Short mmCIF file of C-alpha atoms in Angstrom, two decimals:
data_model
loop_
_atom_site.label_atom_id
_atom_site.label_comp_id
_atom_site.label_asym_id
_atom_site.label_seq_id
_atom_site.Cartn_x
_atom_site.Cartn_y
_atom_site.Cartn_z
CA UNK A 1 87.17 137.53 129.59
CA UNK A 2 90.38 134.96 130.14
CA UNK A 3 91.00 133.01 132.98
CA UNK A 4 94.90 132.58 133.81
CA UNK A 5 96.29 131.40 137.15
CA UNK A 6 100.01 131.14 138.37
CA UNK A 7 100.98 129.35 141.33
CA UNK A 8 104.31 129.62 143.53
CA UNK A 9 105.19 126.57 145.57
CA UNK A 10 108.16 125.29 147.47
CA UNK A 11 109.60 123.42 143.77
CA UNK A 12 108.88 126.13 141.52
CA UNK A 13 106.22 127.59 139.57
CA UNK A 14 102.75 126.63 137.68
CA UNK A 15 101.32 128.54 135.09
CA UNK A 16 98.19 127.87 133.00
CA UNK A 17 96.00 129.94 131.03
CA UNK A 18 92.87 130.21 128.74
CA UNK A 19 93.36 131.43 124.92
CA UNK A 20 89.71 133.24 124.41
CA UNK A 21 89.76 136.86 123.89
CA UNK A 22 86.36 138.23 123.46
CA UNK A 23 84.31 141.85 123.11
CA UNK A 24 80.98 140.74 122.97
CA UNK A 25 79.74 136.79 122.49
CA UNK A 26 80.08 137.52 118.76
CA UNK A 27 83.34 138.88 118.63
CA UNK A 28 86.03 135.49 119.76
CA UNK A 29 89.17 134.98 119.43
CA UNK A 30 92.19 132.96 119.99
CA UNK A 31 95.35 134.82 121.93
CA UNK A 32 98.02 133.26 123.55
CA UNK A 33 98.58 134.92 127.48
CA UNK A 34 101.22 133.26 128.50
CA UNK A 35 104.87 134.65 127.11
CA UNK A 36 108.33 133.64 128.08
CA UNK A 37 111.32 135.81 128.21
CA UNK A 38 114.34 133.94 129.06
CA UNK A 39 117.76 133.65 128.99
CA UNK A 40 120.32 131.27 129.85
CA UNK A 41 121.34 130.34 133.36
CA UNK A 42 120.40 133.92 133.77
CA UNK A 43 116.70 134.47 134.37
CA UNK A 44 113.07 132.99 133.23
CA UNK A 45 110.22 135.55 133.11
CA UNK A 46 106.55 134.36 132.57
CA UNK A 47 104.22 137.07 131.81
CA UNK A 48 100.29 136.12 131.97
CA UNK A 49 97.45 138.96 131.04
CA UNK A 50 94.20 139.21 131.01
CA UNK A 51 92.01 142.67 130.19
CA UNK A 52 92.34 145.15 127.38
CA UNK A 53 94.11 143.00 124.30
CA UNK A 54 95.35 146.01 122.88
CA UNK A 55 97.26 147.24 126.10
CA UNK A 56 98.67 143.86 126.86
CA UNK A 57 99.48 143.64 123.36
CA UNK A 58 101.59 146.96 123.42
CA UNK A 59 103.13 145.96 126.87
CA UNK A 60 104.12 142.66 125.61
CA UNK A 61 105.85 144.25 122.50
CA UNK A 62 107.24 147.25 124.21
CA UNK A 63 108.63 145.19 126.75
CA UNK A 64 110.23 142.39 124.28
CA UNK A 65 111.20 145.20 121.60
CA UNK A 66 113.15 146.82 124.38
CA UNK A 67 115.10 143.96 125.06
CA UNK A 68 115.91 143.54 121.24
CA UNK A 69 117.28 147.27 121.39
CA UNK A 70 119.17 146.93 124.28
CA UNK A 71 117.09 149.66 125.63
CA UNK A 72 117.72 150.37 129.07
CA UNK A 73 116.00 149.38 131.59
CA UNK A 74 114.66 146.11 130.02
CA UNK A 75 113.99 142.64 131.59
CA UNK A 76 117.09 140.92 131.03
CA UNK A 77 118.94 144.07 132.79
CA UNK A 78 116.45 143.81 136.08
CA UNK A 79 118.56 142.68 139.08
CA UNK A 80 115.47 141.10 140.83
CA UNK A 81 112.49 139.71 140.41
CA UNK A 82 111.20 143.10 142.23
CA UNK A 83 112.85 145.42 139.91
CA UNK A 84 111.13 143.34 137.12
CA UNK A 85 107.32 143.73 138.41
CA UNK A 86 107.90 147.43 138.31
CA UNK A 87 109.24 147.65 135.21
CA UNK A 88 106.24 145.86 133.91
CA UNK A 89 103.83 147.77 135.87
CA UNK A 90 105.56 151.18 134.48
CA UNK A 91 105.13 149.96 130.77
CA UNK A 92 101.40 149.17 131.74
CA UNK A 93 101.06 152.45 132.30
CA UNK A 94 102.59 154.25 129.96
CA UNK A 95 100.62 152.43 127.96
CA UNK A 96 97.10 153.21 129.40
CA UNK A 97 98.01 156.71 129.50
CA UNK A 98 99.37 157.08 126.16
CA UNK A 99 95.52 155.18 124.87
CA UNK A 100 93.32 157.00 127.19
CA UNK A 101 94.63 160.26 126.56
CA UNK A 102 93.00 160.00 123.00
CA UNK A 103 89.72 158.96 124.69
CA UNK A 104 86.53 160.63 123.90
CA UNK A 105 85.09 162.05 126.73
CA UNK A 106 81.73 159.95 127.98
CA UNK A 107 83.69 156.67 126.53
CA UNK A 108 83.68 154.23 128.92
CA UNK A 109 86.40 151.92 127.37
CA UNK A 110 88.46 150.04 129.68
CA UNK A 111 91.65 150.31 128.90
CA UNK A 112 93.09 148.12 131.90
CA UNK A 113 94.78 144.64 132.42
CA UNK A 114 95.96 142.46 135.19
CA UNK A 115 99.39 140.67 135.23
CA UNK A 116 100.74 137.97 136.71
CA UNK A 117 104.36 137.80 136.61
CA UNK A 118 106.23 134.83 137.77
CA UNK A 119 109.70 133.74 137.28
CA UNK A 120 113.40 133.54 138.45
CA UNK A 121 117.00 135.50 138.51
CA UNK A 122 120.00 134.61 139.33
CA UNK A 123 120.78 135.03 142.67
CA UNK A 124 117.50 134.98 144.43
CA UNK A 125 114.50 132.48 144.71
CA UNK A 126 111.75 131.95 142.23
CA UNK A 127 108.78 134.62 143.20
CA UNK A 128 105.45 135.78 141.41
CA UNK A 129 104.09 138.77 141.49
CA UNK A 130 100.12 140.49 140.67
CA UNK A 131 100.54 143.57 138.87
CA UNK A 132 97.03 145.66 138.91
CA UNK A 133 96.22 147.72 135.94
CA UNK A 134 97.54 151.10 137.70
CA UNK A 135 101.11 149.48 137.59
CA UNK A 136 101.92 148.34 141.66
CA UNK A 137 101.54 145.06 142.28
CA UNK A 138 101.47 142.34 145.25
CA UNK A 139 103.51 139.04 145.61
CA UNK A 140 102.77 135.59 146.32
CA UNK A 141 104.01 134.64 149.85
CA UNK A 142 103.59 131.25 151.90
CA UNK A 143 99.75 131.90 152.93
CA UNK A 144 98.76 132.72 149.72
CA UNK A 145 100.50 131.25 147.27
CA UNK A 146 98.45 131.43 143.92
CA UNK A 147 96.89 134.15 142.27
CA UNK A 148 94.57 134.25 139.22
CA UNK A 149 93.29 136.91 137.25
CA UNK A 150 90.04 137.23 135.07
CA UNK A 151 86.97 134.81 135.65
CA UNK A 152 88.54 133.39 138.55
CA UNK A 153 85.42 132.97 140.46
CA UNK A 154 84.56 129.04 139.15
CA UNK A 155 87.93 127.57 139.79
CA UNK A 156 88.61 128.87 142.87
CA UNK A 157 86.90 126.52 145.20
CA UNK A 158 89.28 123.44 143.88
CA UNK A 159 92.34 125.38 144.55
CA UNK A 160 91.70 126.30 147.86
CA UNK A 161 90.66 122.86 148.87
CA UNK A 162 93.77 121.21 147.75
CA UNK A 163 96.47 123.71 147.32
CA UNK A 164 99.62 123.70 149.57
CA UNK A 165 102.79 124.95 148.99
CA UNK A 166 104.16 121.61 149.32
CA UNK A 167 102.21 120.59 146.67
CA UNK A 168 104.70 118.89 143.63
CA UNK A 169 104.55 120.63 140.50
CA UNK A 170 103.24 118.02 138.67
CA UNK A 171 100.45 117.37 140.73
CA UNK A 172 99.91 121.19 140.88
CA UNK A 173 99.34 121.61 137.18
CA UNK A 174 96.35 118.70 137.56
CA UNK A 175 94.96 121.37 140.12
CA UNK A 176 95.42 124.37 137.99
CA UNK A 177 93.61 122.99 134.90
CA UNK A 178 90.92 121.71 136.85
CA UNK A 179 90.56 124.64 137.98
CA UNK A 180 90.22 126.04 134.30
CA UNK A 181 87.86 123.09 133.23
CA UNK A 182 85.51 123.66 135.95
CA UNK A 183 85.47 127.51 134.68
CA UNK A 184 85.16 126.47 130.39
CA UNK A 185 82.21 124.33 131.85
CA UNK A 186 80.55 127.16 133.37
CA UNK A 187 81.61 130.23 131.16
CA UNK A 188 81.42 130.80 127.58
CA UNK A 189 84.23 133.54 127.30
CA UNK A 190 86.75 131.13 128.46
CA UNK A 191 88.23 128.79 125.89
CA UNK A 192 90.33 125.90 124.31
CA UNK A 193 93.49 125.54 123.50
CA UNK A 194 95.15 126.70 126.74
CA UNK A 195 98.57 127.40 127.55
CA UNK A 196 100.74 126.00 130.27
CA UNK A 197 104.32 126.20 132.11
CA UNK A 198 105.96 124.18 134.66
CA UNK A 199 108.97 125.96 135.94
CA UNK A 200 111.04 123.84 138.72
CA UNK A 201 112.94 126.15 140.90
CA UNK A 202 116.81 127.06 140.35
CA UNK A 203 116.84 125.46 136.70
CA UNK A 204 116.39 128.26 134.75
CA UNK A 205 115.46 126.05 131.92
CA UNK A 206 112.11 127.62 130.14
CA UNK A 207 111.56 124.38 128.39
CA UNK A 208 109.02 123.24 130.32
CA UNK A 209 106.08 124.95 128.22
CA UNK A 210 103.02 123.14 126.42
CA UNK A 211 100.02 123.83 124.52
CA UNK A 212 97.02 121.90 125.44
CA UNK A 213 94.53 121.14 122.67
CA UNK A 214 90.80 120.19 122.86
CA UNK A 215 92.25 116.54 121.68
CA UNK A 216 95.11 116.46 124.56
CA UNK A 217 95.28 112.45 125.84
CA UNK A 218 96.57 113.66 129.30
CA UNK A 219 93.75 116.75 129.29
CA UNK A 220 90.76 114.26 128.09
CA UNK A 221 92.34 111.64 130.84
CA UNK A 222 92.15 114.51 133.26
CA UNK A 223 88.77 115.92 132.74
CA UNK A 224 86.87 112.45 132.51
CA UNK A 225 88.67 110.90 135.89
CA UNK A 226 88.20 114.24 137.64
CA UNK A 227 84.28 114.29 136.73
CA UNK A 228 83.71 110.74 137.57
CA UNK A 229 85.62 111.45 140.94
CA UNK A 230 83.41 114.16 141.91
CA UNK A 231 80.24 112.01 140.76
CA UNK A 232 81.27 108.74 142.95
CA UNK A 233 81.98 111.28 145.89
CA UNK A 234 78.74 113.09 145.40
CA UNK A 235 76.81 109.87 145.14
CA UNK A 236 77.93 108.66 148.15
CA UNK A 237 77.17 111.68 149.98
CA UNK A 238 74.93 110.78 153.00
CA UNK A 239 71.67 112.27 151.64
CA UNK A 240 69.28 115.07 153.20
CA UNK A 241 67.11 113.98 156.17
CA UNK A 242 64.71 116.46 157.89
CA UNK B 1 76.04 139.70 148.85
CA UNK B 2 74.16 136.43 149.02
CA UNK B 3 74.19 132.65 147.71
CA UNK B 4 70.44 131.34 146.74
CA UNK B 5 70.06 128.28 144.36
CA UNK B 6 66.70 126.17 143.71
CA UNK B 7 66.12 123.55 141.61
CA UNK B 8 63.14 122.21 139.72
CA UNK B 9 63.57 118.29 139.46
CA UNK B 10 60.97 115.73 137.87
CA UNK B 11 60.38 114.82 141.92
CA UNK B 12 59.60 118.35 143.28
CA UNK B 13 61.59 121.37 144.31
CA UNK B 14 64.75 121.76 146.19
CA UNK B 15 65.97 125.72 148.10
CA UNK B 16 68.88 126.67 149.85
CA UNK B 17 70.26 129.91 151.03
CA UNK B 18 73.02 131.56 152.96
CA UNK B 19 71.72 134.08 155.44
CA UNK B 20 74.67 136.95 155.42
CA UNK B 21 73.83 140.47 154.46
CA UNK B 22 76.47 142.97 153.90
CA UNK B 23 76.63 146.38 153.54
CA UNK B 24 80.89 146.82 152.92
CA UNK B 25 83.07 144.24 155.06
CA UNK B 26 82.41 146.20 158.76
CA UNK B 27 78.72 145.91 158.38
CA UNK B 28 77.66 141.78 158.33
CA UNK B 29 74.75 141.03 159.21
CA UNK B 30 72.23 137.56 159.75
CA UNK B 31 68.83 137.60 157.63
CA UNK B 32 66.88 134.88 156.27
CA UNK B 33 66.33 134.93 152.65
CA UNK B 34 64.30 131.70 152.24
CA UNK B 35 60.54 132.92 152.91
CA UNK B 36 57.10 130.25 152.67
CA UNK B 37 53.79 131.09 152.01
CA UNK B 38 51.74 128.12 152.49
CA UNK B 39 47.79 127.08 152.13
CA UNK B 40 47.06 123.76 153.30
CA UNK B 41 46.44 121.75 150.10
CA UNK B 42 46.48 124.16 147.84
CA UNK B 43 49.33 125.90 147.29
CA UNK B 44 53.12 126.14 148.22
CA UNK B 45 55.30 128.95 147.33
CA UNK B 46 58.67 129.56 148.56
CA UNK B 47 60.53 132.66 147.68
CA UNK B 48 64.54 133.64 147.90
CA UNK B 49 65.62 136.94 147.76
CA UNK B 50 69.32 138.34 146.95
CA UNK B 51 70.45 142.31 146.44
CA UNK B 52 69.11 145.52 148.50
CA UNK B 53 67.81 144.20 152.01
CA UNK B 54 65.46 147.47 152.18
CA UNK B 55 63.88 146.01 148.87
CA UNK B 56 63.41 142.63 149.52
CA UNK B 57 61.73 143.01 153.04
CA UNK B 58 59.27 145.69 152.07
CA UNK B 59 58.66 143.09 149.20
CA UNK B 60 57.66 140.28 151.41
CA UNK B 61 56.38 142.41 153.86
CA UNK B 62 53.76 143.88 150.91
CA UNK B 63 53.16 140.49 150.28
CA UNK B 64 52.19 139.08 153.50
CA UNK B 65 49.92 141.93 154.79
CA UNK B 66 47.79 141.30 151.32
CA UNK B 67 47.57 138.04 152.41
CA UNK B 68 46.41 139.45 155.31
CA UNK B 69 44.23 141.89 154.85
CA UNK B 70 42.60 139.82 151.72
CA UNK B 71 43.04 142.95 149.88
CA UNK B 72 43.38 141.67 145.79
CA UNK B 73 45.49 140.34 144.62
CA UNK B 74 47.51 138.34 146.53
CA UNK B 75 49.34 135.23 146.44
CA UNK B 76 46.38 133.33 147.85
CA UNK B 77 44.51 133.69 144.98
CA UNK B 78 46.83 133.43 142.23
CA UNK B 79 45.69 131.14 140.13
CA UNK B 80 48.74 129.78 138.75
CA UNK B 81 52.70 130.19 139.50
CA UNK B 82 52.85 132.37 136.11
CA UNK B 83 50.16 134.69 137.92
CA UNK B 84 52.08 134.46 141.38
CA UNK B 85 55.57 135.37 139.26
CA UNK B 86 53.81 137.99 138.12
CA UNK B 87 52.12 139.67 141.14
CA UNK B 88 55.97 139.28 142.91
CA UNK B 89 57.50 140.72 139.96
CA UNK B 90 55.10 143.90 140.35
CA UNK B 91 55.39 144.41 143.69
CA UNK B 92 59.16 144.58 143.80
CA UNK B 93 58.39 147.11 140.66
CA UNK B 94 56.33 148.38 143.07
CA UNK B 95 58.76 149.07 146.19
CA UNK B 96 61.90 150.03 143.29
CA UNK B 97 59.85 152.65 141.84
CA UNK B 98 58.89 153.91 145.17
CA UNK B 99 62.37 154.23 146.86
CA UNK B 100 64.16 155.50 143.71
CA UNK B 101 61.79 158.20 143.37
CA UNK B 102 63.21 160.08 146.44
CA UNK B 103 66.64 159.40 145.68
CA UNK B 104 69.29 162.05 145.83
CA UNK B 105 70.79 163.26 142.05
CA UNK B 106 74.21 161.64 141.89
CA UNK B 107 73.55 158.83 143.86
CA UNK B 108 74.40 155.53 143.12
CA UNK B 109 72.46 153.38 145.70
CA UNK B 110 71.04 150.42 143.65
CA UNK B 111 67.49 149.46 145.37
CA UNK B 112 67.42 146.34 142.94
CA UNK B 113 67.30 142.43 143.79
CA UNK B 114 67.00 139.23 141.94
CA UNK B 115 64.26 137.10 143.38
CA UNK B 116 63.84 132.89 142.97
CA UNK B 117 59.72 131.68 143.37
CA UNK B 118 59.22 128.15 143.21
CA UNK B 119 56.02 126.14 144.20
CA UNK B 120 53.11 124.99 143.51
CA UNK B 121 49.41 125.26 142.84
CA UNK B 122 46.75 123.20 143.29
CA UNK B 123 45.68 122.54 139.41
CA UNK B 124 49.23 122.64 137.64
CA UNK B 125 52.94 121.05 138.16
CA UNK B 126 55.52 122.66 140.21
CA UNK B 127 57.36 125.72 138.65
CA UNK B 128 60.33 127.87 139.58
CA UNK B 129 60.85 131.30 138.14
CA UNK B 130 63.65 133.83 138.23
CA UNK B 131 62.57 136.89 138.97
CA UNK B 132 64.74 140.35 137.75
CA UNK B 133 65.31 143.66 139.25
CA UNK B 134 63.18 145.00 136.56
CA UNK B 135 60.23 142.45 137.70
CA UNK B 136 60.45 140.57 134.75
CA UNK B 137 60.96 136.63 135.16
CA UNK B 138 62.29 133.28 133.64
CA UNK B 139 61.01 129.94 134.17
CA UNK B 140 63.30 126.84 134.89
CA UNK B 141 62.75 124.28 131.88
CA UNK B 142 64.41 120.51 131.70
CA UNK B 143 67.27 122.22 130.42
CA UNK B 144 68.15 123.85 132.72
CA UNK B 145 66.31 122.90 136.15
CA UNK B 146 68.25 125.05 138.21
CA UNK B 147 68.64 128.94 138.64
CA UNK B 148 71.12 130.78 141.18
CA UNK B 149 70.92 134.65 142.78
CA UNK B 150 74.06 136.41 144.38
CA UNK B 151 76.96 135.14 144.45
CA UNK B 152 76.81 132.66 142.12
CA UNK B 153 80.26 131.55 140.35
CA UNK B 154 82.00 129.75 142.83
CA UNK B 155 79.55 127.33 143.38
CA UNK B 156 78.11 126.68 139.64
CA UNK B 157 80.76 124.42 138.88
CA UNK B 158 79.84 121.24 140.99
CA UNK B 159 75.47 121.66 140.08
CA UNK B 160 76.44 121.64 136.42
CA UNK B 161 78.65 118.89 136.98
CA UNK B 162 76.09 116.42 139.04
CA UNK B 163 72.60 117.84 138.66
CA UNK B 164 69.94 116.44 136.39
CA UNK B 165 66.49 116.45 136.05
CA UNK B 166 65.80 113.34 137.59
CA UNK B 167 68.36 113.27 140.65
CA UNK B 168 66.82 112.28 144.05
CA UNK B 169 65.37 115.55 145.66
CA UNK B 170 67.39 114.46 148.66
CA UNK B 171 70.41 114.39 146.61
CA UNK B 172 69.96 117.37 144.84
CA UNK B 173 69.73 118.89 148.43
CA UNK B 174 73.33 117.38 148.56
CA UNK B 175 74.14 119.20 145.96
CA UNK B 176 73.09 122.71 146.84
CA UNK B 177 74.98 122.21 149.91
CA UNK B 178 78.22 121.74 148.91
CA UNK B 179 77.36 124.38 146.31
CA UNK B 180 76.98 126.84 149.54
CA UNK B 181 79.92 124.57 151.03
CA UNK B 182 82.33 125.71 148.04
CA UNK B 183 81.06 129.60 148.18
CA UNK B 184 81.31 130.14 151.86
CA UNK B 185 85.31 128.47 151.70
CA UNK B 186 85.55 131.10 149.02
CA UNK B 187 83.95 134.21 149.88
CA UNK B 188 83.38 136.37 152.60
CA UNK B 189 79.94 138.10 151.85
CA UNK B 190 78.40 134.26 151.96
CA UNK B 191 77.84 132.90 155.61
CA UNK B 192 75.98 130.53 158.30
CA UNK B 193 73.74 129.28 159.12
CA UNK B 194 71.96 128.07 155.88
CA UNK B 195 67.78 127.81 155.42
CA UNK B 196 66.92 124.88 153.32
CA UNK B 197 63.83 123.58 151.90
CA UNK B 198 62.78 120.49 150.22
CA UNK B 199 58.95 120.22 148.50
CA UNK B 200 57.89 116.71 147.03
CA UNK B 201 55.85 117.34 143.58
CA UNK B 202 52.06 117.33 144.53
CA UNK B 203 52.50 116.73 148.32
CA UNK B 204 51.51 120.57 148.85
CA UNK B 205 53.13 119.97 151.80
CA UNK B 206 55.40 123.05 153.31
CA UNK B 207 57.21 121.53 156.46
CA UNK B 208 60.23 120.32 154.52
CA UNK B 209 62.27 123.45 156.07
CA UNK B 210 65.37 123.22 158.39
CA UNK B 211 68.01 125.54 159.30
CA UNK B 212 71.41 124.64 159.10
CA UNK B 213 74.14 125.83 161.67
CA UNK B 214 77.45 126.05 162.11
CA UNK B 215 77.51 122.65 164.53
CA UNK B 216 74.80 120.91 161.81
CA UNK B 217 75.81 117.34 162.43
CA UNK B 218 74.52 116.41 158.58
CA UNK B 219 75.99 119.33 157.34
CA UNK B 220 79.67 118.57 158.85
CA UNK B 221 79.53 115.30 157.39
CA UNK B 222 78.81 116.52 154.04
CA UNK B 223 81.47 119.00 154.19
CA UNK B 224 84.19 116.88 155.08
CA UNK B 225 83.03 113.48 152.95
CA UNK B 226 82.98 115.97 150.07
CA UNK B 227 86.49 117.82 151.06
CA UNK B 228 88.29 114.16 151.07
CA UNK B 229 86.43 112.96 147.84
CA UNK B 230 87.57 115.96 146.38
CA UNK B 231 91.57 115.42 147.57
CA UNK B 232 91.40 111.55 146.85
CA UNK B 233 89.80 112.70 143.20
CA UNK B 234 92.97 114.79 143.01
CA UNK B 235 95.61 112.65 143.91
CA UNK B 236 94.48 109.78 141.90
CA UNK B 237 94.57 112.04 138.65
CA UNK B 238 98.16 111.39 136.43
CA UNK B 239 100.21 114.13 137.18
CA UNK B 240 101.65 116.44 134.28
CA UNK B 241 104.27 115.36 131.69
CA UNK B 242 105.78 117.15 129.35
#
């Protein structure tokens, strides 16, 4: 599995994700999921994945070898953030089709992936969008303004406690990889380093990426004061009376 | 679905449960999953159930009419928690085997459940087991004192965080709560009102039970000391820098 979440807020945009890639407990690896296609004062796209490492692979390379080729359409030619989801979601599937047209019949390989695509271009505001492995996709709106894709189960419960849109990006990002340490606690196919991106609205600067290591000051800082929190809140729970 | 947890401490046992059944989103439903069978200084054993509804009443309804009609065995004899496991992990073998045999070719109805049995015997400490679809079973050890049925991501997180083998059982009950607390914010096939139980090692002593609503005066407390913990956790942590 992978666990990679992407939130939208009123300032911009948070991404974080996991680096493990696994098929089976003894098969792990280390993938990046986060990649940035950007260019200047035009447009930042961040593209996060989680499913079938050979599709998102191929989409990732079909997508970026595109733009080297001036192939049309490619991402720097989309005209919206809209127009780039679908693009995306079309080279997903040409993808799965062109792999699971080879398939043995009676295999059961999964050849999907979810997407979260997130990002701004010129001319309209910063969105973020959930493509599904058949290719459409939903967006992020005010309600619901954060989506994650695989084990997203164990770091949900901190997000929607403290999540608004109002939220400041910095202050987000604590929230988003809390939200991944509470899942590496609790599940072995997610894993160190991890990869993150702040992206404040209207900049169109894609500087703002980092890689967090096991030995990360601000991560360690993070992880011991949010664990210590939740122990001096829990202790001073009032305790069960019948 | 379903959220069950129990936990085997150095002090005695501690149960919770949600109490919504589902059967697809337009079809909720209120049962208890948190059953007692009881002999007055003797023996205590308190059973959870989460996964086909048909299943897991015909299970404890098998169970209680051999009580019942003293026909052997039955839980009342048992004379250990290993033999109880094992009579519980037959008889759901028992009721599988005899739905599935009438099923329809094609179908895909699973008649399964996971079960939790924890209590004790008169002669031997307090156990808690884990019983599988297949009737098979795990026992809790000190490493891990806890075990979980249903829907169980969302709120594994916070036990693995706080729990240990010698918290306060009245503590511990703390901690399945918010546990529930953080699964029912989460997900819809988890509801109110809760069943709890608490047993203190050796007290063979089965009145510890209480249902939780909705209006729980305890249970609002806990909820909202642990919601602002959480957010004044969260804003005390150093924001991200690049």
């Amino acid at each position: 599995m992978t666990y990679c979440v992407a939130m939208c807020l009123s300032d911009g945009l948070v991404f974080a994700s996991d680096s493990r890639t696994n098929a089976g407990v003894d098969h792990i690896a280390t993938f990046k999921k986060l990649h940035v296609f950007s260019r200047n004062a035009d447009r930042v796209l961040v593209l996060q994945s989680a499913g079938n490492l050979a599709t998102t692979q191929s989409v990732i390379s079909l997508l970026s070898a595109r733009i080297q080729a001036e192939q049309e359409p490619n991402l720097m030619q989309a005209h919206s953030m809209y127009d780039a989801a679908t693009l995306v979601g079309q080279t997903l599937q040409e993808v799965v089709q062109r792999d699971s047209r080879a398939q043995q019949s009676g295999s059961t390989v999964n050849f999907g992936c979810n997407l979260l695509l997130g990002g701004q271009i010129h001319g309209e505001p910063h969105r973020l969008f959930h493509i599904y492995p058949e290719g459409n996709f939903i967006e992020a709106t005010q309600d619901t303004p954060y989506f994650q894709i695989g084990e997203s189960k164990y770091g949900k419960p901190i997000i929607d406690r403290v999540l608004r849109q109002d939220t400041p990006l910095e202050q987000a990002m604590c929230c988003a990889l809390v939200s991944i340490d509470s899942t590496l606690r609790s599940n072995l196919s997610v894993g160190m380093p991890l990869d993150v991106m702040l992206y404040r609205a209207n900049s169109f600067d894609a500087s703002g990426q980092r890689r967090i290591t096991e030995d990360d000051p601000w991560f360690s800082t993070i992880r011991k004061a949010w664990s210590e929190g939740l122990q001096n809140t829990f202790r001073q729970l009032p305790p069960f009376a019948l």
